[in-house]
CSV table of C-alpha atoms in Angstrom, one decimal:
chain,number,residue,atom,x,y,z
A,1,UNK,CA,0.0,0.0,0.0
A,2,UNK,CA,3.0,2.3,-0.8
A,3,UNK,CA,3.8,4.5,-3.9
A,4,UNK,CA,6.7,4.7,-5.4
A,5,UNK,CA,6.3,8.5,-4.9
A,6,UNK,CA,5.1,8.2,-1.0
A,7,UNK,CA,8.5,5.8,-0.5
A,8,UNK,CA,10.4,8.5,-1.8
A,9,UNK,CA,9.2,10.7,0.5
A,10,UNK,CA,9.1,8.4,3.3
A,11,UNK,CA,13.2,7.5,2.2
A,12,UNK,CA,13.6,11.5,2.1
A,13,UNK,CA,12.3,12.3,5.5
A,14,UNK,CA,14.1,9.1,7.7
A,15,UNK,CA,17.6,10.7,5.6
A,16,UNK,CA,16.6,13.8,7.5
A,17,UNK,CA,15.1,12.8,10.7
A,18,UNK,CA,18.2,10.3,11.3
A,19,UNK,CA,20.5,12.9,10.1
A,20,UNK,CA,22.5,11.1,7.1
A,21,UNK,CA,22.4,13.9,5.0
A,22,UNK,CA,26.0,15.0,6.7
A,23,UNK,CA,27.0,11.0,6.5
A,24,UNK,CA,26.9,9.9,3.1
A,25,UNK,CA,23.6,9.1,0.5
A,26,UNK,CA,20.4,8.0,1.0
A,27,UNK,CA,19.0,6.0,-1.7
A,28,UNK,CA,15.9,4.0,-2.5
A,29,UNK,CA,15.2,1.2,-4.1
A,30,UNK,CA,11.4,0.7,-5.2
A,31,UNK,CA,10.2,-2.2,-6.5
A,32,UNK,CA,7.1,-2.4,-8.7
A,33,UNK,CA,4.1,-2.5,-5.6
A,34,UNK,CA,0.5,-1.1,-6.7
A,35,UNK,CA,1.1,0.8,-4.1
A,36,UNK,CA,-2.9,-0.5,-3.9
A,37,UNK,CA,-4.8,-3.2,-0.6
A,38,UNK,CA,-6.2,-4.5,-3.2
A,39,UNK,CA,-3.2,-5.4,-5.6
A,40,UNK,CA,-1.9,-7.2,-2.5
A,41,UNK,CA,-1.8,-10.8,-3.9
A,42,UNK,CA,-0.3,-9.1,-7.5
A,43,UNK,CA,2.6,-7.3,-5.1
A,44,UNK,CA,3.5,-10.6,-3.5
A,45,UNK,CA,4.1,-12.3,-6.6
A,46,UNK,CA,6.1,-8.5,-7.7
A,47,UNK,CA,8.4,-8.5,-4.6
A,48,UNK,CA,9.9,-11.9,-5.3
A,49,UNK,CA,10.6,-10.7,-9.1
A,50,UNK,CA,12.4,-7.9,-7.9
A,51,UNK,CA,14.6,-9.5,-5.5
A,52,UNK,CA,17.2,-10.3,-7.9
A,53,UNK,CA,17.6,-6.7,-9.0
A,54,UNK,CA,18.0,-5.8,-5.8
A,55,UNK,CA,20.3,-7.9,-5.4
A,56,UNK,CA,21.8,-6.2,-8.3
A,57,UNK,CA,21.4,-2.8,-7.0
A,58,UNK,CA,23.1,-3.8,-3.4
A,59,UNK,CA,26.0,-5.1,-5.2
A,60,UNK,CA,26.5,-2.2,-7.4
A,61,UNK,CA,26.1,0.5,-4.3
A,62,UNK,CA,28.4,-1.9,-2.2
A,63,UNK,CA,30.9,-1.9,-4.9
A,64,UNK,CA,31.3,2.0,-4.4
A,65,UNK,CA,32.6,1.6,-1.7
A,66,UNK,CA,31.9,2.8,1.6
A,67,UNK,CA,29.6,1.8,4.6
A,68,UNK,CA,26.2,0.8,2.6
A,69,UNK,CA,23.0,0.5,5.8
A,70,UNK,CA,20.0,-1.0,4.7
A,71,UNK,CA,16.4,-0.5,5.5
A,72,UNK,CA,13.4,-2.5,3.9
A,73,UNK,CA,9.7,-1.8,5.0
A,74,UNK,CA,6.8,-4.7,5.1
A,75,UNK,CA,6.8,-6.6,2.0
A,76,UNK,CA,10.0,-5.0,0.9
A,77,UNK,CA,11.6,-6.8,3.6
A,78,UNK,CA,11.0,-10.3,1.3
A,79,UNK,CA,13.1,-8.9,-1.0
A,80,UNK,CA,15.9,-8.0,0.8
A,81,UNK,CA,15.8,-11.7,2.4
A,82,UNK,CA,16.4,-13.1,-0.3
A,83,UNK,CA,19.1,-10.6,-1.7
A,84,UNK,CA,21.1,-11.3,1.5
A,85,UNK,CA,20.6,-15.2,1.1
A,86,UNK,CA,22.6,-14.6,-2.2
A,87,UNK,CA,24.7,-11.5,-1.1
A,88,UNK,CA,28.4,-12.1,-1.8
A,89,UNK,CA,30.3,-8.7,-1.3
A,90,UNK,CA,32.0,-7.4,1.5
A,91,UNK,CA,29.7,-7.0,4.7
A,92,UNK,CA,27.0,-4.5,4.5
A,93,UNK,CA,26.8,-1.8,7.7
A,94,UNK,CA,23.6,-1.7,9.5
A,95,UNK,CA,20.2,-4.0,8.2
A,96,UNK,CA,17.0,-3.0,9.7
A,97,UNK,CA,13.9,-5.2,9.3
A,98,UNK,CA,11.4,-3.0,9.5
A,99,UNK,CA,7.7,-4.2,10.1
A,100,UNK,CA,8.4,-7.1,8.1
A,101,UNK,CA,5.8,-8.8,6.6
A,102,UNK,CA,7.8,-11.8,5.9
A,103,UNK,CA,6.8,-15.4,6.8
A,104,UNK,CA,8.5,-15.9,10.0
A,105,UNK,CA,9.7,-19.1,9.9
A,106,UNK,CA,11.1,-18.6,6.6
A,107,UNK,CA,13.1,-15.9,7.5
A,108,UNK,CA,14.6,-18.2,10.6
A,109,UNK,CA,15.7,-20.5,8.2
A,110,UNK,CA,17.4,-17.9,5.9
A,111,UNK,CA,18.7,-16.2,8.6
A,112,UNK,CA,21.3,-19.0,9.4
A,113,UNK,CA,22.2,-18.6,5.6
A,114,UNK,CA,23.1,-14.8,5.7
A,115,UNK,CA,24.5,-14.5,9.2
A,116,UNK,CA,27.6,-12.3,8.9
A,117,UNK,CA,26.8,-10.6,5.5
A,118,UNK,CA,26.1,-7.4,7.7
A,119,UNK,CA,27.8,-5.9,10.5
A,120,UNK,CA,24.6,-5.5,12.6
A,121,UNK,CA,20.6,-6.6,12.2
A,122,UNK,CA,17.9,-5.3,13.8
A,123,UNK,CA,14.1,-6.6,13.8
A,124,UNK,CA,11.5,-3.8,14.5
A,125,UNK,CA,8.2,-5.8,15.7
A,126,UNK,CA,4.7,-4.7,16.7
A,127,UNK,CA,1.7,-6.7,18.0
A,128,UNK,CA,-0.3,-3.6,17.0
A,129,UNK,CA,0.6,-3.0,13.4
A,130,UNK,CA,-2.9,-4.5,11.5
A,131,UNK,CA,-1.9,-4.9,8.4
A,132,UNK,CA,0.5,-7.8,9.6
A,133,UNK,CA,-2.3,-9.3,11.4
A,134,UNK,CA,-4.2,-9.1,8.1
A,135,UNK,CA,-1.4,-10.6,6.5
A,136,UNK,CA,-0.9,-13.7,9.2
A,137,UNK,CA,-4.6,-14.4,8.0
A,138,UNK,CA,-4.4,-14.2,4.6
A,139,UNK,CA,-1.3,-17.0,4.8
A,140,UNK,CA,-3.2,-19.6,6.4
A,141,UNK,CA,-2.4,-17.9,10.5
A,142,UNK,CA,1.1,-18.2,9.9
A,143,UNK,CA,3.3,-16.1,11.9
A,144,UNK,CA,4.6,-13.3,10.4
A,145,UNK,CA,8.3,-11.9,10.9
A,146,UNK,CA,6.7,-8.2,12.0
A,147,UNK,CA,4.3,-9.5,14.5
A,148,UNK,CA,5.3,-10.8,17.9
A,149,UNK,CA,1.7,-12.0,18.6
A,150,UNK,CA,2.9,-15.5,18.6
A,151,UNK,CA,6.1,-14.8,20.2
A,152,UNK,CA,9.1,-12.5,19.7
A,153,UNK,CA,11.4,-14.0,16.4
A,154,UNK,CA,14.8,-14.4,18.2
A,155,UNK,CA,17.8,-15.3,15.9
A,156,UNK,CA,21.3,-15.1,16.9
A,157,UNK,CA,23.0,-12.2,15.5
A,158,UNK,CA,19.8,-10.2,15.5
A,159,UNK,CA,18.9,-7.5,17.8
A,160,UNK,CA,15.3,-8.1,18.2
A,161,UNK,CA,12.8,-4.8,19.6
A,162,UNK,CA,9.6,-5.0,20.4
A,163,UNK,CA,7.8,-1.8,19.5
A,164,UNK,CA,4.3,-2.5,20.6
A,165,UNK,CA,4.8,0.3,23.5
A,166,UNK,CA,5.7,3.1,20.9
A,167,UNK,CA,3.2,2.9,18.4
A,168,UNK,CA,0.2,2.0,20.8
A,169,UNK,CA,-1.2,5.4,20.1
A,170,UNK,CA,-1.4,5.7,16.6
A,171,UNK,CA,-4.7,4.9,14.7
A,172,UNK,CA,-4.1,4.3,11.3
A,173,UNK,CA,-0.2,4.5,10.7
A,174,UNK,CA,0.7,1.4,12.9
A,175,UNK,CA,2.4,-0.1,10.1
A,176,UNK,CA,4.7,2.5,10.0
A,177,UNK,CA,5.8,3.2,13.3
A,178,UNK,CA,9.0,2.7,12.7
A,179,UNK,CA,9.2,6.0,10.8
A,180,UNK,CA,6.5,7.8,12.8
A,181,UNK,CA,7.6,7.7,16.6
A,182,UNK,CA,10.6,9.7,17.7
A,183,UNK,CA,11.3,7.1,20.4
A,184,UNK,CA,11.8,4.3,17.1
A,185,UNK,CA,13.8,7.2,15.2
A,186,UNK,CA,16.4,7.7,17.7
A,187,UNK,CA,16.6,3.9,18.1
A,188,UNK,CA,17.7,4.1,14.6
A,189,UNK,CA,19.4,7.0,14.7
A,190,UNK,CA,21.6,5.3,17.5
């Protein structure tokens, strides 16, 4: 349910709010979503085309040089799994799973795959974010990554936060706490 040109804002305002601006570039990748609830189903099937060339985009911004930090966002988040299941390049800096809306036993498993392709990972969890919940029952009730309703996702390596607390208050943009609450920002920003 994100535009390319609402990421691009949303990529534009965590630059400034987390203060990279003085730090290096902030770039997006955007992969082909509807942007739309209803193209849901069409956006799953989108996000696992686009994982290769994202893939491809890492490596190419990686081979520049430089500390390279990575944030994905809900479905986004599938592609960058499996980019880091293939990723072959020197570490990357900081990943942040952000409100992932990724099975979560997949991810488990591909975890132990990409363990040491980053220097630090960070889940961002919520029991309140909806659309996640929506998502758990659209797969059949099975956990999702994002949603610690069945338990907290713990994997070694990982620094795993529940942010339940933070966004309790916000009606309507709980699947995006993680850009919304000062508290989560400076979490980041740390």
């Amino acid at each position: 349910n994100v535009t390319f040109t609402d990421a691009a804002r949303r990529a534009a305002q965590l630059s400034k709010d987390l203060k990279w601006f003085s730090r290096g570039r902030t770039m997006m990748y955007s992969w082909p979503s509807t942007g739309t609830p209803e193209g849901y189903t069409v956006d799953e099937d989108n996000v696992e085309w686009a994982a290769t060339h994202f893939l491809g985009f890492l490596r190419l911004v990686v081979a520049q040089g430089g500390a390279v930090h990575v944030i994905a966002h809900s479905m986004g988040n599938r592609a960058l799994v499996r980019a880091l299941e293939r990723f072959d390049m020197a570490p990357l800096g900081q990943v942040v799973f952000a409100a992932p809306d990724v099975d979560a036993g997949i991810f488990v498993q591909i975890a132990a795959v990409f363990r040491g392709r980053a220097q630090r990972y960070t889940l961002y969890s919520s029991s309140n974010d909806i659309a996640l919940k929506l998502s758990k029952a659209l797969h059949g009730g099975y956990p999702r990554l994002g949603d610690p309703g069945d338990g907290l996702v713990i994997v070694e390596g990982m620094d795993t936060i529940d942010a339940s607390n933070a966004d309790a208050s916000l009606i309507g943009l709980k699947h995006s706490y993680f850009a919304n609450q000062r508290s989560i920002l400076n979490d980041l920003r740390s």
